[in-house]
Tab-separated table of C-alpha atoms in Angstrom:
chain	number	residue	atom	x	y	z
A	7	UNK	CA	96.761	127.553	131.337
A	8	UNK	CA	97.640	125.745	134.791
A	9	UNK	CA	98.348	122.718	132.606
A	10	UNK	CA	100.316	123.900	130.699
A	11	UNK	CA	102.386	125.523	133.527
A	12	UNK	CA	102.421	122.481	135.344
A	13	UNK	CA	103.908	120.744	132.203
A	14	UNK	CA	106.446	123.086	131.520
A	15	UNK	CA	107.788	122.972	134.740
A	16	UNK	CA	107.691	119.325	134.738
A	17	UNK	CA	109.803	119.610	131.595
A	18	UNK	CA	112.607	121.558	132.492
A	19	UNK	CA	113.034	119.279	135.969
A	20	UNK	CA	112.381	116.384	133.950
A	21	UNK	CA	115.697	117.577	131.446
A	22	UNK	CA	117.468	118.298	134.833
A	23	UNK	CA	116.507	114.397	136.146
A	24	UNK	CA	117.558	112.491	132.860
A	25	UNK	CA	121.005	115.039	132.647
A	26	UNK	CA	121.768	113.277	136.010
A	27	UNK	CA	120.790	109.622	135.498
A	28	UNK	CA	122.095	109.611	132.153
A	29	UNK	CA	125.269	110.598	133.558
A	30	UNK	CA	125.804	108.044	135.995
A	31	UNK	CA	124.850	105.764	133.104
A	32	UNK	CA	124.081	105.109	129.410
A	33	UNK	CA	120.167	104.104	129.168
A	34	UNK	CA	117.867	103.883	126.661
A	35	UNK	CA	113.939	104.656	127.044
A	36	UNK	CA	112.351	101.934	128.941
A	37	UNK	CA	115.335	101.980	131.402
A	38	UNK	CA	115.115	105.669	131.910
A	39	UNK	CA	111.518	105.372	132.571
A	40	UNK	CA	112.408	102.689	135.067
A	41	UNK	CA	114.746	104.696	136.936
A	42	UNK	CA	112.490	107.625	137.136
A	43	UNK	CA	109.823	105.341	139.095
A	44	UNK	CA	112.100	104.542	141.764
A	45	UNK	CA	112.733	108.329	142.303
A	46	UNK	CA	109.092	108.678	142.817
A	47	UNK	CA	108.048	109.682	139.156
A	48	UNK	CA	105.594	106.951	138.814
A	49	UNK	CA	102.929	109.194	137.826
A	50	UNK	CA	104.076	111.192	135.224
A	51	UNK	CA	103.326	110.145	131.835
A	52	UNK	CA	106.779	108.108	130.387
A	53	UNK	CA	105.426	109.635	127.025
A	54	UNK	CA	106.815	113.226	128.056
A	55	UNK	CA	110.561	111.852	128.146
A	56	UNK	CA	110.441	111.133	124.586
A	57	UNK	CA	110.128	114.175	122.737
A	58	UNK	CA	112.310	115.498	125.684
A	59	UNK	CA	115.365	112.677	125.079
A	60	UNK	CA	114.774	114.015	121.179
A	61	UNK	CA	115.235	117.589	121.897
A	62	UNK	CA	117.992	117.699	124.233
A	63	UNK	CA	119.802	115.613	121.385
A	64	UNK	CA	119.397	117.792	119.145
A	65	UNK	CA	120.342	120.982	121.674
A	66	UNK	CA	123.793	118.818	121.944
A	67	UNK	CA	123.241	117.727	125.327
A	68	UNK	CA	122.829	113.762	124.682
A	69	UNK	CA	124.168	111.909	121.900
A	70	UNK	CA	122.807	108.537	121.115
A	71	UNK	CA	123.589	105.151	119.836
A	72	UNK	CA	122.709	101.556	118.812
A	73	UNK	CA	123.282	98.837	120.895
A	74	UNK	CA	121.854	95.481	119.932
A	75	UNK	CA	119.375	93.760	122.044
A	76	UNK	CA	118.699	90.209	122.592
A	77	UNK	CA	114.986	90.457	122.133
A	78	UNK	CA	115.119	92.096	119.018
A	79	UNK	CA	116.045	94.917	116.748
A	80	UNK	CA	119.224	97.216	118.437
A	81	UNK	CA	117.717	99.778	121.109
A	82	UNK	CA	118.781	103.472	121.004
A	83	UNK	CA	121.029	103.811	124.227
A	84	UNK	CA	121.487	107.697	125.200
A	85	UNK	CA	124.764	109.427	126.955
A	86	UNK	CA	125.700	112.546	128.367
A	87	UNK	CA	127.848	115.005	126.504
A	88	UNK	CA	130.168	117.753	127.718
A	89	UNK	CA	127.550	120.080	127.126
A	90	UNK	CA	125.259	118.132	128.966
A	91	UNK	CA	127.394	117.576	131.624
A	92	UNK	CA	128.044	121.593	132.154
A	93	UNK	CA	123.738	121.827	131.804
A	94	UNK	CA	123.532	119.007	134.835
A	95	UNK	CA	125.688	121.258	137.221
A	96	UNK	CA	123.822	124.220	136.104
A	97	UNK	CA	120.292	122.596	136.859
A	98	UNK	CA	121.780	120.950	139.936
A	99	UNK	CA	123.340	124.363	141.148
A	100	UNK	CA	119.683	126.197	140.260
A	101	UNK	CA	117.534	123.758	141.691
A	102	UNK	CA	119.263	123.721	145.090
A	103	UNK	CA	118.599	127.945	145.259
A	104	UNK	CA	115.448	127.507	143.913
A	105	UNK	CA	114.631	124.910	146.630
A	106	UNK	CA	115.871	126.836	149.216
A	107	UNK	CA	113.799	129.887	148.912
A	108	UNK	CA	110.873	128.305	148.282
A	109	UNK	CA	111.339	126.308	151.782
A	110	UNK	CA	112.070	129.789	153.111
A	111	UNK	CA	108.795	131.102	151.650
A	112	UNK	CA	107.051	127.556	153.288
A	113	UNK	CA	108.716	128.197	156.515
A	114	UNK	CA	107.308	131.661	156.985
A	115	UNK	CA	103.741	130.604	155.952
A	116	UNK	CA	101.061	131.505	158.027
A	117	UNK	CA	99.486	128.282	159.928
A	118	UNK	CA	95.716	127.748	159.047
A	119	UNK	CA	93.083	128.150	161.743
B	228	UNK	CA	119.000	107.645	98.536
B	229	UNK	CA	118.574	103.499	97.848
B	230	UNK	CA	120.526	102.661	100.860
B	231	UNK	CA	118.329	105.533	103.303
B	232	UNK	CA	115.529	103.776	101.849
B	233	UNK	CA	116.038	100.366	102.178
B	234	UNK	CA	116.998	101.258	105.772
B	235	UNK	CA	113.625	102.804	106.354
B	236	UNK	CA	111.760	100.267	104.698
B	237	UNK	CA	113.973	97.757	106.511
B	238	UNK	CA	112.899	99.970	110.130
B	239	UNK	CA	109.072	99.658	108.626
B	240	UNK	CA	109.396	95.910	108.172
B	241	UNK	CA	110.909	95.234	111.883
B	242	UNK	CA	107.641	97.346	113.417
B	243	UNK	CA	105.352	95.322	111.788
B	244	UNK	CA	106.946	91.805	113.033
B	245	UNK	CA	106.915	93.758	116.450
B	246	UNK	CA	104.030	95.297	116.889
B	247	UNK	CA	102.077	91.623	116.996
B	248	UNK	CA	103.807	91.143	120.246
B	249	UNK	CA	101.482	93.546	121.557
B	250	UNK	CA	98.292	92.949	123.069
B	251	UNK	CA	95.205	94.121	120.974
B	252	UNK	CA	94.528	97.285	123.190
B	253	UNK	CA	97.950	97.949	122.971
B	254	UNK	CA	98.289	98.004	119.259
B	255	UNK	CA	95.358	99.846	118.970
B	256	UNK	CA	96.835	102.427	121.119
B	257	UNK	CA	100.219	102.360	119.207
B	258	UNK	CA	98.691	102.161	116.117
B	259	UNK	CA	97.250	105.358	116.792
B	260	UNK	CA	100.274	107.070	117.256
B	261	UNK	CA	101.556	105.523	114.140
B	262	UNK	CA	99.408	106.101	112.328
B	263	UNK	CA	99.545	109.972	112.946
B	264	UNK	CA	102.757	110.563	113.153
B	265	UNK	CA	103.345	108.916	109.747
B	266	UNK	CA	100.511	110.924	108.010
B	267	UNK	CA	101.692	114.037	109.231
B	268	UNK	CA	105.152	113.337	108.708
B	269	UNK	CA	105.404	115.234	104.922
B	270	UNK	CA	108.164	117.129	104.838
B	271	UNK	CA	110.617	115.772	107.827
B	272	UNK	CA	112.801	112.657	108.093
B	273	UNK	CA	111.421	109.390	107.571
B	274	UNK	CA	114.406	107.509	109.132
B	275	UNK	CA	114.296	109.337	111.777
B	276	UNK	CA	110.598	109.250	112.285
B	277	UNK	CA	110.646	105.125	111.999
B	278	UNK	CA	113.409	105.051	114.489
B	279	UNK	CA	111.892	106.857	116.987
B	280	UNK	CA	108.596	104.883	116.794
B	281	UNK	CA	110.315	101.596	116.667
B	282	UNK	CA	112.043	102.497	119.880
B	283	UNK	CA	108.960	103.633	121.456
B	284	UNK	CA	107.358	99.918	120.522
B	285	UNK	CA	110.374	98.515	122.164
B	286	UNK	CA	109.470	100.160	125.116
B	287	UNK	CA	105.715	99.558	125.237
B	288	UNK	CA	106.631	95.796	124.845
B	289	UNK	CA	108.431	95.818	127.841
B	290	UNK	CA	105.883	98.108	129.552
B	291	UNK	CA	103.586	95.652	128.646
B	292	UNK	CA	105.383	92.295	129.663
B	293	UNK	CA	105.992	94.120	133.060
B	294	UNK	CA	102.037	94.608	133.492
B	295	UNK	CA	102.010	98.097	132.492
B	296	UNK	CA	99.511	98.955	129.613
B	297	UNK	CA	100.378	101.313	127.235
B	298	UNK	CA	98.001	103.973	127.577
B	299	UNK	CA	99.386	103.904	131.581
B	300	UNK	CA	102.848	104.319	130.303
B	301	UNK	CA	102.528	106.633	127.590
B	302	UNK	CA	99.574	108.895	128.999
B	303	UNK	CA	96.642	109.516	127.820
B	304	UNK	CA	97.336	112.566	125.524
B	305	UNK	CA	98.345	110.359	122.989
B	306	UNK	CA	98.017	113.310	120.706
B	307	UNK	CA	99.528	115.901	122.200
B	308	UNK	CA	103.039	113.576	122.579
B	309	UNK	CA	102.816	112.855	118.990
B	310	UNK	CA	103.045	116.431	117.956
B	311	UNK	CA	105.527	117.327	120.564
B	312	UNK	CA	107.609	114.360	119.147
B	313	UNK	CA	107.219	115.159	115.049
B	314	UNK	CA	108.464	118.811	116.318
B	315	UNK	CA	111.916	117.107	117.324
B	316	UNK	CA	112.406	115.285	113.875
B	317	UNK	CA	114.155	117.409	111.204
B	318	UNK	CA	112.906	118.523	107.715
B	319	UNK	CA	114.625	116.961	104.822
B	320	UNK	CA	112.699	118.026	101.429
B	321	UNK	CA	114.815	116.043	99.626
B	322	UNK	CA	112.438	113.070	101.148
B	323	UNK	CA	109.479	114.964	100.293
B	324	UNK	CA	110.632	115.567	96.490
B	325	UNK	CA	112.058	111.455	96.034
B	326	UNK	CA	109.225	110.646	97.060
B	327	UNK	CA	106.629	112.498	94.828
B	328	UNK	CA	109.184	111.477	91.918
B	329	UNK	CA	108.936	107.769	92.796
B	330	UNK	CA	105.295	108.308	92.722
B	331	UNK	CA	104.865	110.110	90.045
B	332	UNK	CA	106.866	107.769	88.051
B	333	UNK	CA	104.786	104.711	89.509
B	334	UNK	CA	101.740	106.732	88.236
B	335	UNK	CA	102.701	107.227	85.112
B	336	UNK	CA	104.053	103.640	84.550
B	337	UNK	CA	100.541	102.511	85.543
B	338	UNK	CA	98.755	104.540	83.383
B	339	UNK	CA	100.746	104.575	80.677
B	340	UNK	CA	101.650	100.668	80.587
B	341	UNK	CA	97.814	99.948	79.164
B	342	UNK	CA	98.960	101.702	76.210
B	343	UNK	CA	101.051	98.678	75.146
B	344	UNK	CA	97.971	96.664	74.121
B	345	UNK	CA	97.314	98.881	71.356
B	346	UNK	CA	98.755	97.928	68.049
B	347	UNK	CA	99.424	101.712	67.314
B	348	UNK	CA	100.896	103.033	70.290
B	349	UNK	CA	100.833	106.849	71.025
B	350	UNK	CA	100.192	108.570	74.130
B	351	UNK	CA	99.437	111.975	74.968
B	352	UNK	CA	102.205	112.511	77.672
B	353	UNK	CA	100.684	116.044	78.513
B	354	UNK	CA	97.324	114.142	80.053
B	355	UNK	CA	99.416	111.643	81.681
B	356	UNK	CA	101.533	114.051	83.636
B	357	UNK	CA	98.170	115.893	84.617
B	358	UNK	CA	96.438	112.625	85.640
B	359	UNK	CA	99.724	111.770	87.937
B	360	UNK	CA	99.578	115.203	89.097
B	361	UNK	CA	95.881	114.270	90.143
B	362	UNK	CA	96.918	110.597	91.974
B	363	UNK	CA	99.547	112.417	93.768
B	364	UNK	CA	97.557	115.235	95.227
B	365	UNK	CA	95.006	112.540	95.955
B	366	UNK	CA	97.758	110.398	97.916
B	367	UNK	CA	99.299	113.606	99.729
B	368	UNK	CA	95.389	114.026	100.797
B	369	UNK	CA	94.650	110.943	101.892
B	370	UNK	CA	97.949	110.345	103.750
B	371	UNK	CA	97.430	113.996	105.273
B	372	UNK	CA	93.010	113.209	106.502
B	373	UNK	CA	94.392	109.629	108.140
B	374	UNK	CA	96.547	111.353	110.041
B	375	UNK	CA	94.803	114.137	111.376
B	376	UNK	CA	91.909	111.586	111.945
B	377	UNK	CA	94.230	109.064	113.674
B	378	UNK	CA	92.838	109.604	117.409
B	379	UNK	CA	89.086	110.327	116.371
B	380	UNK	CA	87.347	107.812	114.024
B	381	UNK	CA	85.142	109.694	111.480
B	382	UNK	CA	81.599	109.403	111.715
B	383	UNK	CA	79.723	107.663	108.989
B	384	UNK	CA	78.999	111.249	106.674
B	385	UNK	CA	82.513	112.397	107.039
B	386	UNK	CA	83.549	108.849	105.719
B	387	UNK	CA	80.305	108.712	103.313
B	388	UNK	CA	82.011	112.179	102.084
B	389	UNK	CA	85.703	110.701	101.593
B	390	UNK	CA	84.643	107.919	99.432
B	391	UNK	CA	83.055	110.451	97.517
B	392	UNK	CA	85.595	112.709	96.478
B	393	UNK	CA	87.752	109.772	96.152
B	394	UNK	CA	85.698	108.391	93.535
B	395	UNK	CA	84.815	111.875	91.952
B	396	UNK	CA	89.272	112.421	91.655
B	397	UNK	CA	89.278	108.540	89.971
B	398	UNK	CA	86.586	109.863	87.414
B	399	UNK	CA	88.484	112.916	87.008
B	400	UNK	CA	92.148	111.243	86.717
B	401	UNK	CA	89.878	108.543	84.360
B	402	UNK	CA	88.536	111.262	82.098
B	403	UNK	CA	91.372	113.692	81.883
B	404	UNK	CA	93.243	110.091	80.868
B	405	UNK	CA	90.260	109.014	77.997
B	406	UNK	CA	89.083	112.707	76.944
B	407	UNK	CA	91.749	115.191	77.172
B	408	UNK	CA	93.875	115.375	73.946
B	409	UNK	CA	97.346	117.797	74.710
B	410	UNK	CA	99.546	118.525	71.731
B	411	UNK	CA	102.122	116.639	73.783
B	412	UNK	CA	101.708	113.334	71.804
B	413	UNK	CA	104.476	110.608	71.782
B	414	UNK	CA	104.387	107.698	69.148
B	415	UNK	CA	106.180	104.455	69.350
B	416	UNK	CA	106.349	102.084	66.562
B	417	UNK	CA	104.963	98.800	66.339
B	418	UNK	CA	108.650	97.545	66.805
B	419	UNK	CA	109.422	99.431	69.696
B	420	UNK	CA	106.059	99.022	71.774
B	421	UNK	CA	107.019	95.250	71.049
B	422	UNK	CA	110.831	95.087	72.024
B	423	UNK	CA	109.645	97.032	75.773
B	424	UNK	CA	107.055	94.117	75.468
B	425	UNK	CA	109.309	91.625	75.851
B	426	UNK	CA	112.178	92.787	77.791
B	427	UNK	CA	108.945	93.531	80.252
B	428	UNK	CA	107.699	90.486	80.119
B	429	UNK	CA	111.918	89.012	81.064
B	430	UNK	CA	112.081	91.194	83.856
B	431	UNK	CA	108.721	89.997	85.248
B	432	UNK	CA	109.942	86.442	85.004
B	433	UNK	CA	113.128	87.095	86.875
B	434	UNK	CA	112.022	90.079	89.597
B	435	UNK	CA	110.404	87.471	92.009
B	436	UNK	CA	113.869	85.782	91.759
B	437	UNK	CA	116.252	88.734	92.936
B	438	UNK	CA	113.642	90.571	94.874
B	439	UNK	CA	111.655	89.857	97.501
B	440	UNK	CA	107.695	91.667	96.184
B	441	UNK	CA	106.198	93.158	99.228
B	442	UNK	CA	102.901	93.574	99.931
B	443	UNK	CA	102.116	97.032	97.810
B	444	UNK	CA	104.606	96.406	95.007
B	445	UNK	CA	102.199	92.615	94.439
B	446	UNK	CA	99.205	94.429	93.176
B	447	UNK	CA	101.168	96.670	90.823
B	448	UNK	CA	103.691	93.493	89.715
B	449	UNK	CA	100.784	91.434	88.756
B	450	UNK	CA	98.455	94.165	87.356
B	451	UNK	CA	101.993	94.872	84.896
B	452	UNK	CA	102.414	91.395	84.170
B	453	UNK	CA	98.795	91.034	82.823
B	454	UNK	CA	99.140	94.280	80.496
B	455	UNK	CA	102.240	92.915	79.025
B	456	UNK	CA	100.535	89.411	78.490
B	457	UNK	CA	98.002	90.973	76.822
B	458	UNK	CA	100.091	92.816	74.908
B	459	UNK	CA	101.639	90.769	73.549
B	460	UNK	CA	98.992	88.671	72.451
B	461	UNK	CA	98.170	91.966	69.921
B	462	UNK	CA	101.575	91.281	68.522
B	463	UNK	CA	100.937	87.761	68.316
B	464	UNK	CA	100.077	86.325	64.803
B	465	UNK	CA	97.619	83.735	66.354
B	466	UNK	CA	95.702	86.084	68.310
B	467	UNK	CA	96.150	89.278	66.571
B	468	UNK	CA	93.066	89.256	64.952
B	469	UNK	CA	90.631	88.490	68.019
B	470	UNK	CA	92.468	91.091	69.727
B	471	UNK	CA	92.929	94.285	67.763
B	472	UNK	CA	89.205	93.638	66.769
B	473	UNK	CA	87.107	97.251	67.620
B	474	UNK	CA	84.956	97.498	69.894
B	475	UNK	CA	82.029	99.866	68.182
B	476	UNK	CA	78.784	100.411	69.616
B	477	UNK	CA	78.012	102.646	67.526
B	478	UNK	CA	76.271	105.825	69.772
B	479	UNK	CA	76.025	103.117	72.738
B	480	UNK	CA	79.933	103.582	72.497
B	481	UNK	CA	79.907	106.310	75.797
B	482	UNK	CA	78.093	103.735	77.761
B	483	UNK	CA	80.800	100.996	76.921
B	484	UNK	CA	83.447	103.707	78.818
B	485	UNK	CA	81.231	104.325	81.757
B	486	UNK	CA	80.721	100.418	82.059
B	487	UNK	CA	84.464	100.307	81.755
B	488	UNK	CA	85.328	103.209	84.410
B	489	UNK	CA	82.531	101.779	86.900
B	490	UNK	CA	83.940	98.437	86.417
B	491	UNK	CA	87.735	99.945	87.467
B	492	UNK	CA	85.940	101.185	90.574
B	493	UNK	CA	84.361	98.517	91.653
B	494	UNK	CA	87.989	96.714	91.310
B	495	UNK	CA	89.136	99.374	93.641
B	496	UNK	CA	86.140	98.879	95.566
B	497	UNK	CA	86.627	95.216	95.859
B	498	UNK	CA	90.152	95.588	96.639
B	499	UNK	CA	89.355	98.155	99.312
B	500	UNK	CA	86.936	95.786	101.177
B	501	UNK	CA	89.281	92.738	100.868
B	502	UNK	CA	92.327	94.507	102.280
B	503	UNK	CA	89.966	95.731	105.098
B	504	UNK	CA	88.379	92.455	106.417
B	505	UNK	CA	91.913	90.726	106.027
B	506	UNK	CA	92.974	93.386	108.359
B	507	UNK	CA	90.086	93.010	110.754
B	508	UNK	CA	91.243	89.490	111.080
């Protein structure tokens, strides 16, 4: 039951994270995955951003494309939509009141003996 | 529907050139996936589907040429990601329903093209159509058990057990093919079984030309060809004779079927094992 907790909480930041890289710029998979390491997501399992990229293309969030690629077949390049856009202030706009009461709640902890 | 499919097969065809860029643990891994999500992919959209896993090869390719396996980039609940991802891809029946057509079409083509080497030709359409109804179940099963076994290998019973019912459905399709008489019975004429003789036989001679036979359409293109050689050598004056001689063995006559239905399994047998060490290599 943790697990799954943990995973759906990493889910709905994870949507939040790709809302805001994908709106500074078009990416597709491997490049996402990239630019979620260097904001400290090395450890999370790239696998989780598929299904994710999937569904928030089908909630009208993303919309996708072909691009062709030098190395091979064309590669799947995602963008932001309006939609999306609105979603990435809402998530951006939750997370900061969400992060401030839980500092709050941190703050007022009790130190440990 | 011809263009959606020759852009799926086309999709199909660019993963397998792919995939040997990976290493061997990494195809392994990938295969995996594959191989599930295309087994449990029945009723949803197969473009879609070969998209998505062609894009996630991409990735793994470039995972894997920066040092990253792919069991580090993916994660280790392979499974688990698989399902989440054949959630995201849509239904479409009307794949499910082209598809069983196309079989069952295939089926009855293959079963029905033997016919041809008789010099009387009638068929009892009502046992075909049961004995493709049979081959298609037993495709729909065997596509369903690889997929749900993708991620756990079955032990040597469960697989004992498999080839089992696989060969007790080819006895069944076999019999239901050499035993069961419907009142659905279609006759062609000498002169008709003869004229789809030879415009068979042309369109064998030019199909290599225009199209390109891949690896599953071979075995059927050849296995066709042969009927409608020897089909036409009933027709022929200079080998009627030797050809549309009976074979009678008298009450040893059930034993000449057996031999007959145990030698088609053995084929399939043969076949089986050949396609499997050419893939272990």
């Amino acid at each position: 039951m943790a697990r799954d907790d943990n995973s759906q909480m990493l889910k709905g930041i994870l949507q939040g994270c790709l809302l805001i890289l994908l709106a500074r710029k078009e990416q597709y998979g491997y490049a996402i995955s990239e630019s979620l390491n260097l904001f400290g997501f090395e450890n999370v399992p790239k696998g989780t951003i598929y299904p994710l990229l999937m569904t928030m293309e089908k909630k009208g969030l993303l919309t996708s494309h072909m691009r062709p690629s030098p190395d091979g077949p064309s590669r799947k390049y995602y963008k932001i939509t309006a939609d999306g856009e609105k979603a990435r202030q809402t998530f951006i706009l939750q997370w900061h009141d969400l992060k401030s009461h839980v500092d709050q709640i941190i703050a007022n902890q009790p130190e440990e003996a | 529907m011809k263009k959606r499919t020759e852009a799926v097969n086309k999709l199909a065809a660019e993963n397998n050139q792919l995939r040997k860029q990976l290493t061997k643990a990494n195809r392994d891994y990938y295969e995996d996936l594959l191989v599930y999500m295309r087994g449990k992919n029945l009723f949803r959209d197969d473009y879609q589907l070969e998209e998505s896993l062609l894009g996630i090869l991409q990735d793994l390719i470039d995972a894997q040429n920066d040092g990253t396996d792919a069991m580090t980039y993916f994660g280790h609940d392979l499974k688990q990601t698989a399902t989440e991802l054949l959630k995201t891809i849509p239904p479409r029946i009307g794949n499910f329903i082209w598809f069983n057509l196309k079989l069952a079409a295939m089926m009855m083509f293959i079963l029905w093209l033997p016919r041809l080497t008789y010099p009387n030709v009638t068929f009892d359409a009502g046992s075909l159509l049961l004995a493709s109804g049979i081959a298609i179940v037993s495709v729909w099963g065997a596509l369903w058990y690889v997929g749900s076994h993708a991620f756990a290998k079955p032990s040597r019973l469960q697989l004992t057990a498999i080839i089992l019912l696989g060969v007790i459905l080819f006895g069944i399709m076999v019999s239901v093919l050499l035993f069961l008489k419907t009142s659905w019975q279609i006759r062609l004429s000498a002169h008709t079984s003869f004229t789809v003789i030879i415009l068979g036989l042309i369109i064998a001679a030019i199909l290599p030309f225009i199209h390109h036979l891949t690896e599953l359409e071979r075995p059927i293109y050849y296995f066709s060809l042969f009927i409608l050689i020897l089909g036409l050598l009933v027709y022929l004056r200079a080998t009627r004779s030797f050809f549309r001689t009976k074979i009678d063995f008298g009450q040893w006559q059930w034993l000449f079927y057996v031999a007959v239905i145990l030698l088609g399994i053995g084929i399939g047998l043969l076949i089986w094992w050949l396609g499997e060490r050419r893939h272990r290599h």
